[in-house]
XYZ file of C-alpha atoms in Angstrom:
563
model
C 21.014 -19.979 -42.878
C 22.832 -23.210 -41.606
C 24.385 -20.912 -38.685
C 20.804 -19.367 -38.151
C 19.116 -22.683 -37.951
C 21.266 -23.391 -34.846
C 20.831 -20.210 -32.860
C 17.559 -20.554 -33.418
C 17.124 -23.907 -31.891
C 19.506 -23.334 -28.998
C 17.326 -20.271 -28.092
C 14.465 -22.881 -28.396
C 15.860 -25.398 -26.485
C 16.805 -22.774 -23.654
C 13.706 -21.439 -22.506
C 10.865 -23.717 -22.651
C 7.550 -22.061 -22.005
C 4.086 -21.897 -22.985
C 4.513 -19.242 -24.920
C 4.291 -19.723 -29.136
C 6.534 -17.852 -30.704
C 9.105 -19.980 -29.510
C 9.104 -22.144 -31.744
C 9.495 -20.503 -34.530
C 12.684 -21.057 -36.248
C 14.537 -18.833 -39.117
C 12.898 -20.203 -42.035
C 9.726 -19.767 -41.289
C 9.909 -16.469 -39.488
C 11.745 -15.455 -43.053
C 8.811 -17.331 -44.788
C 6.201 -15.479 -42.971
C 8.044 -12.342 -43.847
C 8.368 -12.771 -47.999
C 4.265 -14.344 -47.782
C 1.385 -12.103 -49.609
C -0.258 -9.776 -46.799
C -3.663 -11.347 -46.395
C -7.237 -10.424 -45.838
C -6.662 -9.648 -41.907
C -9.278 -12.349 -40.277
C -8.746 -10.681 -36.262
C -6.357 -8.808 -34.544
C -3.048 -10.144 -33.110
C -3.452 -10.334 -29.174
C -1.279 -7.680 -27.676
C 2.175 -8.876 -27.444
C 2.263 -11.020 -29.702
C 4.137 -8.676 -32.936
C 6.336 -7.413 -30.426
C 7.468 -11.220 -29.480
C 7.952 -12.620 -32.979
C 10.200 -9.665 -33.606
C 12.223 -10.138 -30.317
C 12.602 -13.842 -30.955
C 14.045 -12.962 -34.219
C 16.830 -10.882 -32.749
C 17.355 -13.660 -30.101
C 18.144 -16.603 -33.069
C 20.772 -14.242 -34.876
C 22.454 -13.329 -31.255
C 20.966 -15.443 -27.840
C 23.225 -13.079 -25.866
C 21.572 -10.110 -26.560
C 20.165 -9.294 -22.958
C 18.133 -5.745 -24.929
C 16.371 -8.943 -27.076
C 15.624 -10.382 -23.942
C 13.818 -8.149 -21.681
C 11.547 -7.013 -24.581
C 10.657 -10.426 -24.986
C 9.697 -10.726 -21.167
C 7.629 -7.599 -21.938
C 6.437 -8.889 -24.460
C 4.871 -12.421 -22.788
C 3.317 -10.414 -19.480
C 1.710 -8.303 -22.408
C 0.595 -12.250 -23.650
C -0.253 -12.823 -19.990
C 2.535 -15.441 -19.856
C 4.210 -14.327 -16.530
C 6.534 -17.981 -16.538
C 7.840 -17.268 -20.416
C 8.702 -13.731 -18.984
C 10.153 -15.398 -15.873
C 12.719 -16.740 -17.829
C 13.563 -13.963 -20.779
C 14.173 -11.631 -18.242
C 16.298 -14.342 -15.857
C 18.721 -14.436 -18.451
C 18.309 -11.414 -19.622
C 19.760 -10.560 -16.093
C 21.996 -12.894 -16.202
C 23.455 -11.574 -19.626
C 23.449 -8.362 -17.770
C 23.239 -7.748 -14.135
C 22.835 -4.418 -12.238
C 20.819 -2.823 -15.234
C 17.213 -1.008 -14.077
C 14.797 -1.837 -16.026
C 15.782 -5.797 -16.455
C 15.672 -6.207 -12.808
C 12.610 -4.223 -12.727
C 10.544 -6.760 -15.794
C 11.849 -9.359 -13.406
C 10.327 -8.274 -10.436
C 6.909 -7.587 -12.383
C 6.960 -11.169 -13.577
C 7.920 -12.400 -10.447
C 4.772 -10.931 -8.278
C 2.765 -11.810 -11.507
C 3.540 -15.626 -11.044
C 2.354 -14.942 -7.209
C 5.933 -14.650 -5.467
C 5.466 -10.798 -3.795
C 8.373 -10.980 -0.834
C 10.599 -11.808 -3.446
C 9.318 -9.903 -6.165
C 9.702 -6.528 -3.490
C 13.584 -7.303 -2.873
C 14.016 -6.303 -6.622
C 11.793 -3.371 -6.756
C 13.956 -2.249 -4.454
C 16.737 -3.062 -5.744
C 15.783 -1.283 -9.286
C 14.586 1.703 -7.902
C 18.360 1.782 -6.081
C 20.113 1.207 -9.383
C 17.783 3.788 -11.323
C 14.225 2.644 -11.606
C 11.434 5.044 -11.531
C 9.120 4.388 -8.644
C 6.007 5.838 -10.697
C 7.383 3.023 -13.841
C 7.004 0.139 -10.903
C 4.148 1.754 -8.941
C 1.392 -0.354 -10.354
C 2.748 -3.638 -9.712
C 4.015 -3.366 -6.533
C 1.189 -2.042 -5.180
C 0.176 -6.037 -6.048
C 2.412 -7.814 -4.006
C 1.480 -5.701 -1.529
C -1.988 -6.083 -2.320
C -0.996 -10.219 -1.987
C 0.482 -10.370 1.869
C -3.008 -8.283 2.284
C -1.234 -4.665 3.463
C -4.459 -2.704 1.006
C -2.478 0.747 3.145
C 0.415 0.530 1.176
C -0.324 -1.024 -1.777
C -2.983 2.222 -2.183
C -0.100 4.842 -1.969
C 1.234 2.996 -4.650
C -1.814 2.824 -6.474
C -2.363 6.643 -6.234
C 1.609 6.357 -7.640
C 0.813 4.904 -10.546
C -2.174 7.148 -11.559
C 0.194 10.761 -11.016
C 1.938 9.152 -14.235
C -0.851 7.062 -16.157
C -3.928 5.200 -15.828
C -5.520 2.398 -17.844
C -8.383 -0.132 -17.045
C -6.109 -2.120 -14.935
C -4.821 0.160 -13.308
C -8.458 1.399 -11.883
C -9.587 -2.175 -11.355
C -6.538 -3.209 -9.810
C -6.911 -0.229 -7.378
C -11.494 -0.595 -6.720
C -10.003 -4.581 -5.912
C -7.470 -3.735 -2.991
C -10.333 -0.624 -2.185
C -12.906 -3.081 -1.009
C -10.494 -5.273 0.336
C -9.957 -2.542 3.102
C -13.423 -2.248 3.551
C -13.721 1.432 1.586
C -17.241 -0.419 0.092
C -18.306 2.990 -1.392
C -15.223 4.959 -3.133
C -14.502 1.169 -4.830
C -17.701 0.650 -5.545
C -17.937 4.779 -7.586
C -14.733 4.004 -9.105
C -15.699 1.046 -10.648
C -18.547 2.674 -12.603
C -17.474 4.051 -15.722
C -15.805 0.337 -16.743
C -19.247 -0.951 -16.278
C -20.930 1.276 -17.813
C -18.880 0.224 -20.677
C -19.477 -2.542 -20.051
C -15.937 -3.903 -19.786
C -16.161 -8.021 -19.478
C -13.104 -7.258 -16.974
C -14.583 -4.541 -15.068
C -17.978 -6.891 -14.560
C -15.629 -9.828 -13.013
C -14.122 -7.664 -10.405
C -17.623 -6.488 -9.249
C -18.761 -10.104 -9.358
C -15.360 -11.294 -6.754
C -15.469 -7.931 -5.520
C -19.804 -8.758 -3.492
C -18.660 -12.633 -3.024
C -15.380 -11.494 -0.933
C -17.809 -9.126 0.681
C -20.524 -11.957 1.720
C -22.911 -10.711 -0.667
C -23.017 -13.881 -2.608
C -26.965 -13.168 -4.215
C -25.784 -10.010 -5.979
C -22.567 -11.602 -7.203
C -24.116 -14.713 -9.113
C -26.670 -11.953 -10.712
C -24.062 -10.148 -11.868
C -21.984 -13.216 -13.366
C -25.727 -13.877 -14.738
C -25.535 -10.745 -16.280
C -22.307 -11.100 -18.396
C -21.987 -15.204 -18.840
C -23.997 -18.330 -19.667
C -26.068 -20.156 -17.308
C -23.264 -22.864 -17.567
C -20.292 -20.936 -16.829
C -22.270 -18.847 -13.919
C -23.126 -22.030 -12.287
C -19.532 -23.147 -12.483
C -18.413 -19.663 -10.878
C -21.120 -19.772 -8.014
C -19.011 -22.352 -6.247
C -15.566 -19.379 -6.058
C -18.083 -17.098 -5.147
C -19.458 -18.745 -1.649
C -16.059 -19.685 -1.114
C -14.806 -16.022 -1.109
C -15.657 -14.994 2.513
C -13.784 -17.682 3.870
C -10.288 -16.787 2.514
C -7.853 -14.362 4.291
C -7.611 -11.154 2.800
C -3.874 -12.301 1.065
C -6.422 -14.926 -0.340
C -9.134 -12.652 -1.333
C -6.433 -10.003 -3.165
C -4.542 -13.485 -5.380
C -8.580 -14.913 -6.143
C -9.409 -12.048 -7.843
C -6.094 -10.440 -9.150
C -4.677 -13.333 -10.782
C -7.353 -16.245 -10.067
C -5.362 -18.361 -7.781
C -7.486 -20.244 -5.372
C -6.390 -21.989 -2.031
C -6.040 -25.438 -1.666
C -8.811 -27.165 0.197
C -6.345 -27.153 2.769
C -5.515 -24.363 3.130
C -8.101 -21.964 2.906
C -8.777 -19.122 5.673
C -4.738 -19.472 6.511
C -2.362 -17.645 5.385
C 1.307 -19.027 4.376
C 4.031 -18.740 7.678
C 5.807 -16.013 5.288
C 2.746 -14.060 4.988
C 2.070 -14.648 8.244
C 5.170 -13.022 9.201
C 5.777 -10.254 6.621
C 2.090 -9.061 8.246
C 3.416 -8.796 11.891
C 6.085 -7.316 11.567
C 5.002 -4.156 9.003
C 2.466 -1.628 9.633
C -0.294 -1.017 7.759
C -0.248 2.594 8.102
C 0.491 4.035 4.775
C 4.132 6.078 5.031
C 4.411 8.852 2.537
C 3.655 8.475 -1.413
C 5.829 10.037 -4.091
C 10.289 10.508 -3.542
C 9.938 10.965 -0.027
C 9.076 7.722 1.136
C 10.609 7.706 4.628
C 9.942 9.855 6.962
C 12.096 10.995 10.468
C 11.858 9.915 13.352
C 12.930 9.453 16.689
C 14.545 12.945 18.768
C 14.702 15.246 16.936
C 17.982 16.155 15.688
C 17.921 19.826 16.235
C 19.731 21.642 19.005
C 17.214 21.431 22.036
C 18.033 25.605 22.882
C 18.810 28.400 20.294
C 21.891 30.283 20.925
C 22.132 33.870 21.609
C 22.774 36.340 18.182
C 26.155 37.178 19.453
C 27.615 34.278 19.921
C 26.551 32.571 16.260
C 27.866 28.805 17.218
C 27.763 25.735 14.535
C 26.512 22.451 16.107
C 29.815 20.020 17.167
C 30.719 18.187 13.672
C 31.394 14.384 15.767
C 27.809 15.102 16.937
C 26.129 15.829 13.621
C 28.111 13.160 11.401
C 26.102 10.817 14.754
C 22.940 11.551 14.073
C 23.358 10.896 10.344
C 24.532 8.050 11.262
C 21.758 6.662 13.575
C 18.890 7.271 11.997
C 18.867 4.627 9.182
C 19.669 2.750 11.918
C 15.592 3.369 12.711
C 14.055 3.162 9.829
C 16.023 0.159 9.062
C 14.433 -1.429 12.181
C 11.467 -2.698 10.642
C 12.661 -5.271 8.062
C 15.100 -6.401 10.740
C 13.901 -9.532 11.721
C 12.518 -10.693 8.275
C 14.171 -13.621 5.970
C 16.470 -11.634 3.058
C 13.766 -13.463 0.623
C 11.425 -11.204 2.027
C 12.099 -8.520 2.901
C 10.235 -5.507 1.762
C 11.617 -2.297 0.128
C 15.259 -0.824 2.004
C 15.074 2.519 2.780
C 19.091 3.011 1.809
C 17.516 5.498 -1.546
C 15.354 7.518 1.438
C 19.295 8.253 2.725
C 19.204 11.926 1.343
C 15.857 12.380 1.200
C 15.776 12.042 5.345
C 18.642 14.317 5.923
C 17.159 17.447 4.485
C 13.940 16.701 6.214
C 15.806 17.095 9.166
C 15.338 20.208 11.434
C 18.842 22.403 10.980
C 20.299 23.881 13.836
C 19.020 27.566 13.858
C 22.218 29.163 14.169
C 23.229 27.664 10.438
C 19.682 29.623 9.059
C 19.951 33.245 7.688
C 17.923 35.141 9.704
C 14.775 36.646 8.122
C 13.915 40.495 7.361
C 11.467 40.515 9.877
C 14.300 39.718 12.943
C 16.469 41.900 11.702
C 15.565 44.311 14.660
C 16.421 41.360 17.603
C 19.704 40.615 16.725
C 21.282 42.002 19.727
C 18.267 40.492 21.890
C 19.114 37.508 24.001
C 16.303 34.631 22.388
C 15.516 31.344 24.521
C 14.307 29.188 21.860
C 10.938 27.793 22.301
C 11.221 23.762 23.864
C 11.694 21.169 20.744
C 8.952 18.216 20.815
C 10.468 14.666 22.055
C 9.766 13.852 17.885
C 10.387 14.900 14.061
C 8.138 12.087 13.723
C 4.953 13.121 11.436
C 1.980 10.319 11.858
C 0.406 9.813 9.267
C -4.002 8.799 9.125
C -4.915 5.993 6.219
C -6.823 8.779 4.904
C -4.095 11.643 4.295
C -1.985 12.027 1.145
C 0.954 13.175 0.554
C 0.400 16.799 -0.183
C -0.821 17.333 3.546
C 2.310 15.413 4.763
C 4.612 17.595 2.783
C 2.777 20.672 4.281
C 2.717 19.334 7.514
C 6.453 19.003 7.062
C 6.652 22.426 5.904
C 5.621 23.845 8.851
C 7.547 22.323 11.079
C 10.643 23.324 9.935
C 9.732 27.070 8.599
C 9.335 29.389 11.650
C 12.762 27.950 13.204
C 14.091 31.777 13.501
C 11.934 34.006 11.990
C 9.651 34.411 14.940
C 11.445 35.636 18.485
C 10.556 32.858 21.017
C 8.538 34.436 23.817
C 10.779 35.572 27.695
C 10.302 32.131 29.948
C 8.122 32.465 32.510
C 9.934 32.672 36.555
C 8.949 29.592 38.643
C 7.613 31.073 40.964
C 5.523 33.187 38.719
C 3.995 29.735 37.703
C 3.315 28.495 41.245
C 1.038 31.315 42.267
C -0.358 31.807 39.286
C -1.905 27.652 40.540
C -5.800 27.515 41.664
C -7.871 25.180 43.023
C -10.820 24.737 41.229
C -12.957 22.492 43.638
C -12.173 25.659 46.118
C -13.424 28.148 43.957
C -16.953 25.794 42.938
C -17.196 24.946 47.063
C -16.767 29.117 47.880
C -20.170 29.460 45.448
C -23.634 30.563 47.072
C -26.727 29.453 45.193
C -30.041 31.154 46.157
C -31.948 29.132 47.656
C -35.001 29.538 45.543
C -32.114 28.341 42.818
C -32.253 25.128 44.895
C -35.830 24.124 44.755
C -36.266 21.374 41.472
C -38.569 23.616 39.064
C -39.964 20.310 37.257
C -41.604 17.277 38.451
C -39.428 14.181 37.701
C -40.648 11.454 35.413
C -40.797 7.732 36.062
C -39.456 6.672 32.520
C -40.247 2.940 33.214
C -43.904 3.973 33.013
C -43.682 5.558 29.784
C -44.681 3.480 26.440
C -41.791 3.794 24.065
C -42.785 4.802 21.064
C -40.924 1.812 18.279
C -41.688 2.665 14.553
C -40.653 -0.487 12.624
C -40.153 0.519 8.718
C -41.895 -1.907 6.500
C -39.104 -3.202 4.853
C -36.946 -4.202 7.889
C -40.380 -5.745 9.206
C -40.359 -7.633 5.736
C -37.276 -8.621 5.733
C -37.401 -10.264 9.612
C -40.770 -11.655 7.824
C -38.765 -13.088 5.013
C -35.858 -14.538 7.206
C -38.078 -16.386 9.370
C -40.406 -17.759 7.604
C -37.000 -19.022 4.633
C -33.903 -20.005 7.170
C -30.989 -20.856 5.553
C -31.002 -24.214 4.989
C -29.181 -27.377 2.750
C -30.702 -27.944 -0.414
C -30.011 -30.624 -3.542
C -30.573 -29.188 -6.761
C -31.806 -31.911 -9.099
C -32.512 -29.288 -12.309
C -33.208 -25.879 -14.025
C -35.800 -24.200 -16.241
C -39.024 -22.634 -16.114
C -41.463 -22.718 -13.344
C -44.597 -23.757 -14.648
C -42.308 -27.104 -16.617
C -40.553 -27.897 -13.581
C -43.375 -30.237 -12.444
C -43.147 -31.891 -15.845
C -38.731 -32.832 -15.118
C -39.963 -33.814 -11.408
C -42.184 -36.554 -12.669
C -40.535 -37.636 -15.331
C -37.768 -37.579 -12.831
C -39.244 -39.117 -10.011
C -40.247 -42.717 -12.541
C -36.369 -42.515 -13.355
C -35.115 -42.530 -9.333
C -38.259 -43.581 -7.151
C -36.483 -44.961 -4.640
C -33.962 -41.559 -3.846
C -37.355 -39.378 -4.347
C -40.333 -41.625 -3.298
C -39.662 -40.047 0.376
C -38.648 -36.545 -0.412
C -40.040 -33.552 -1.067
C -39.483 -31.514 -4.471
C -39.453 -27.082 -3.748
C -38.941 -24.235 -6.111
C -36.365 -20.927 -5.905
C -35.871 -18.040 -8.310
C -32.061 -18.498 -9.898
C -31.363 -15.775 -12.181
C -33.952 -15.442 -15.128
C -34.723 -19.281 -14.334
C -35.594 -20.991 -11.220
C -33.863 -24.531 -9.348
C -36.160 -27.328 -8.927
C -34.650 -28.671 -5.329
C -34.859 -31.318 -3.009
C -34.785 -30.745 0.387
C -34.469 -29.726 3.050
C -31.527 -31.671 5.019
C -30.435 -31.239 8.360
C -26.846 -30.192 7.013
C -24.043 -30.446 4.267
C -23.592 -33.552 5.541
C -26.278 -34.914 5.030
C -27.146 -33.213 1.433
C -24.030 -34.254 -0.091
C -24.434 -37.997 1.551
C -28.087 -37.663 -0.588
C -26.020 -35.999 -3.657
C -23.509 -39.149 -3.726
C -25.808 -41.412 -3.311
C -28.102 -39.752 -6.588
C -25.012 -39.347 -8.367
C -24.178 -43.078 -8.109
C -27.958 -43.778 -9.556
C -26.962 -42.233 -12.854
C -28.183 -38.663 -12.086
C -26.825 -34.397 -12.304
C -27.182 -32.891 -9.123
C -24.868 -30.811 -6.486
C -26.098 -29.516 -2.957
C -27.207 -25.582 -2.487
C -27.147 -23.624 0.862
C -30.663 -21.020 0.500
C -29.488 -17.567 2.418
C -31.485 -16.991 5.139
C -34.616 -14.665 3.738
C -34.232 -16.121 0.540
C -37.501 -17.532 -0.332
C -38.169 -21.519 -1.313
C -41.511 -22.546 -2.355
C -43.508 -25.722 -2.940
C -43.572 -27.417 -6.533
C -46.715 -26.217 -7.435
C -48.412 -29.645 -8.928
C -50.946 -29.999 -11.364
C-alpha cells in the first residue's frame, strides 16, 4: 500500500491541472469502491467515471501511455482542454509516433486556441494511420479559427459521413453563417432549437450578433437566460460585428474574446496563413489533392502498330515533379504554423494522373481500328480540376473520371489540313454590308417617346415607408440607462432618483425604450459616446448604478410619461 500511495503522489505532482480526479489517492479510491451504493442524487458529467478509472491505472503505473491517453480523452469530455493537453503530452513522450495519441494531442491543442500547431499534429496523425473521418470534426475547428471556412466545411461534411451529434451540427452551422451562408446555417439549427437545446440557442444568439442583428440576438438571449445574464451578454453581442472572421469563430466556438487592443486585428500568424492559403476547398474524403500543372500524358498517341511504351526516365521525372508543386502553398510558412502536408496524398495523385494511351488495353469497340493509324486529340494545357466552393466530392470524382475514361475507346478525328482551315474563314463585316434592306423596312414604324417627359410610377412598400419614417424619427443615439422596470412604474422611479441625484438629473430629460418584456429608463441623448461615458462615470461616483447604451437606427425611444 505504501508503494501505491507513492505512485499516486508522483502522478499528482506530474500533472498539476484543474481536473478534480487528479487529487485522488489510492486509499480514497478503494474507500470509494467499497462504500455502499447511495441513492443517486444527480447524473455524473460525461467523462468523470472514465477519468477516475484512468487515474487509478496511472497510480499503479505512471508510465502507462494508454492510461494517459484515456485520461486525456476524459478531460476533453469534461471540457478541461489544458488538463487534456498535459495528459496527451506525457503520453506522447512515453509512446512517440502513436496515431491515437497524436490525434488526441492535436484535439487538445486546437481547444487551447492554437490551430497552427494542431494542424501540424493532425497531419502527423494521419500519416501514422489515423482515420481522416476521426479527426475531421476538430480539424474543421482549427480551420474555423484561421477564418478558412471553406476548408472547414470540407471537414465538417467528412465528419458527418462517420457520425453526427449536436456539437457537430452547431459547429457546422456557425461555420456556414460566418462564411455568409445564412439560410443553410439557420435551417441546420432549426431541429435543435425546436428541442430547446441551450447550446443551440447560445450559438443562435451569437450568430445573429456576428451578422450585426443586435436587437434580435438580445431577444434570443432574453428568451433562455435571466435578465441579469442577458444584460451582461449584451456587451459581448455589441462587440461581435467588430471582430475579424477568425476572432468571431474563437468567440462562438470557444468563448474566447480578444483583448480591447486586439479587437478587429488578427495576429501575425493568422494573417500569414490567410495570405498563403486559398479559400477554395479541395476534394473531401481521402482524395485530399487534385493534380495540377501540365498534363503528364503523351501529347500525341502512337499508332496501333508501334505500341511504344514511355521512357522510364521521363516517367520518373514526372512523378518526382508533382509533389513539389503540391507543397508550394505552404513553403513560406514556419514549421509550427504549417497546414497538413500532402505526403499522404502522393499515391492518390499518381493514381489520378492520366495514363499514356499505349499502356491501356483497347476496348472491344475499337477492335476494328487496330491497324488504322489515328491521331489523338490535343491534350489540354493542364489536368487540374477547378472546384467551385459549392462543388462536392462526388461531382469532383465524376469529373476526374470523365477526363480519364475515353482515352483509347474513341477514335480521334483526322487532322484538318491547314489550307482547308484557311479557305473556310469568312469576313462577317463583309457579309453584313452585302445585305440589301428594302427602303420600306428602313423607315421607322413607331414614333420615339421622350422618356424624360414621362413621370415614373413609384410604388412604395408600406413596410419600407414605415421603416424609413422610424429611422428618420429615431436615429441612432447614445444614452445612459439608470433603471429598468414596467413602463407605468418608471415615472415613480425617476422622481425618486431625481431627489437622490438632483444635481446630475436636473438638467437631463428621461426617456424609455422597450427591452424584451421590460423597459429601460434612459437619460440623454448625448452628443457622442465620450459624453455619455463621462456622465455615466459621474453618476456612478455619486453612488448610482448605470451603463451606456446606444439605440439602433429606427429603435423607438419615447419621452417618459409623467403623471
